[in-house]
Amino acid sequence: MVYTTYAGEFPLQNGRPNVEVVIVSDAKAGGELIAGAMAELLRRKPDALLGVATGSTPLPIYQALAATVDAGGVDVSRARVAQLDEYVGLPAEHPESYRSVLRREVLEPLGLDLDAFMGPDGTAEDVRAACEAYDRALAEAGGVDLQLLGIGTDGHIGFNEPCSSLASRTRIKTLTEQTRVDNARFFEGDIEQVPHHVITQGIGTILEARHLVLLATGEGKADAVAATVEGPVAAVCPASALQLHPHATVVVDEGAASKLKLAEYFRHTYSNKPAWQGI
Ligand code: PGA
């Protein structure tokens, strides 16, 4: 079968595009869908390594997963959790270190303690060595089974800003002023308190996870989402690297889907796929 698009024709591969796009009604529905996939993974593999992201977008996922756990729907007691990125120079116990944020938003609601958690050491004197150590630790842990991702309005994933190498490994990045301004909301509105540097898993590192699941909500993300799934694979839109991955899922609400030229095609394929396939 051949599907005709604005860009011409391309053959359908197994009835769906390489990057599966699922359009949901709202953020809550997206959170429930993704939490369902995480629960399904944990039933198959109770000690799965879950890659988690910070930011506002993934919160409905964590809430839905915690609700499933509370209702006895899945046992997460053996789950492991890996961090995507971290500020450099913030003490680990600082309330806005991503380790602290993830402890509050993910570990505690799921009843997991810090033994289940791994992340880069943002306080290390030798940051480069800390980055290399984290890449090694992820590999030694067997690799990430399911990596959650948000997306920046500029197409960043993790803190891989535009023009990050698509082969990049975990490394230090300097935050743009815009990102520091955006994140000042977590630091009493005071940009001076926002660190200049972060450690982020590289795009090459992220691509090693077995399943990538990106959630984007709101019209503000619509251009970045369209560039990610319908644009070329290009470092200028780091999230477009998902097109290189054999199992990538992009879950979007109506706002974030609003610039997709293939929206009807995505709706059609998702509503007709076999239920057993999951996302
Ligand atoms: P947000 O951040 O979920 O707070 O929009 C996403 C990101 O910058 O990756």
mmCIF file of N, CA, C and O in Angstrom, residues 20-21 91-92 95 104 128 224 236 253 259:
data_model
loop_
_atom_site.group_PDB
_atom_site.id
_atom_site.type_symbol
_atom_site.label_atom_id
_atom_site.label_comp_id
_atom_site.label_asym_id
_atom_site.label_seq_id
_atom_site.Cartn_x
_atom_site.Cartn_y
_atom_site.Cartn_z
ATOM 1 N N GLU A 20 5.665 6.375 15.564
ATOM 2 C CA GLU A 20 4.211 6.310 15.726
ATOM 3 C C GLU A 20 3.740 7.566 16.450
ATOM 4 O O GLU A 20 4.281 7.915 17.501
ATOM 5 N N VAL A 21 2.760 8.217 15.878
ATOM 6 C CA VAL A 21 2.192 9.405 16.514
ATOM 7 C C VAL A 21 0.796 9.052 17.006
ATOM 8 O O VAL A 21 -0.033 8.559 16.236
ATOM 9 N N PRO A 91 23.796 21.274 44.978
ATOM 10 C CA PRO A 91 23.901 20.132 45.881
ATOM 11 C C PRO A 91 22.748 19.161 45.608
ATOM 12 O O PRO A 91 21.625 19.593 45.289
ATOM 13 N N ALA A 92 23.028 17.855 45.710
ATOM 14 C CA ALA A 92 21.998 16.854 45.376
ATOM 15 C C ALA A 92 20.726 17.075 46.186
ATOM 16 O O ALA A 92 19.615 16.818 45.723
ATOM 17 N N PRO A 95 16.366 21.495 46.651
ATOM 18 C CA PRO A 95 15.019 21.068 46.217
ATOM 19 C C PRO A 95 14.812 21.094 44.706
ATOM 20 O O PRO A 95 13.920 20.408 44.203
ATOM 21 N N ARG A 104 10.688 13.540 44.565
ATOM 22 C CA ARG A 104 9.339 13.989 44.944
ATOM 23 C C ARG A 104 8.263 13.491 43.981
ATOM 24 O O ARG A 104 7.186 13.091 44.389
ATOM 25 N N ARG A 128 33.541 15.758 33.400
ATOM 26 C CA ARG A 128 33.675 14.888 32.233
ATOM 27 C C ARG A 128 33.681 13.412 32.664
ATOM 28 O O ARG A 128 33.019 12.580 32.062
ATOM 29 N N ALA A 224 7.472 22.329 17.055
ATOM 30 C CA ALA A 224 8.552 21.387 17.366
ATOM 31 C C ALA A 224 8.118 19.949 17.062
ATOM 32 O O ALA A 224 8.903 19.154 16.538
ATOM 33 N N VAL A 236 19.392 20.366 13.957
ATOM 34 C CA VAL A 236 18.764 21.629 14.347
ATOM 35 C C VAL A 236 17.462 21.369 15.110
ATOM 36 O O VAL A 236 17.008 22.215 15.887
ATOM 37 N N ASP A 253 -1.303 15.923 22.449
ATOM 38 C CA ASP A 253 -2.699 16.326 22.569
ATOM 39 C C ASP A 253 -3.077 17.117 21.309
ATOM 40 O O ASP A 253 -2.239 17.329 20.419
ATOM 41 N N LYS A 259 -0.169 21.283 14.136
ATOM 42 C CA LYS A 259 0.591 21.635 12.913
ATOM 43 C C LYS A 259 0.972 20.396 12.094
ATOM 44 O O LYS A 259 1.744 20.488 11.147
#
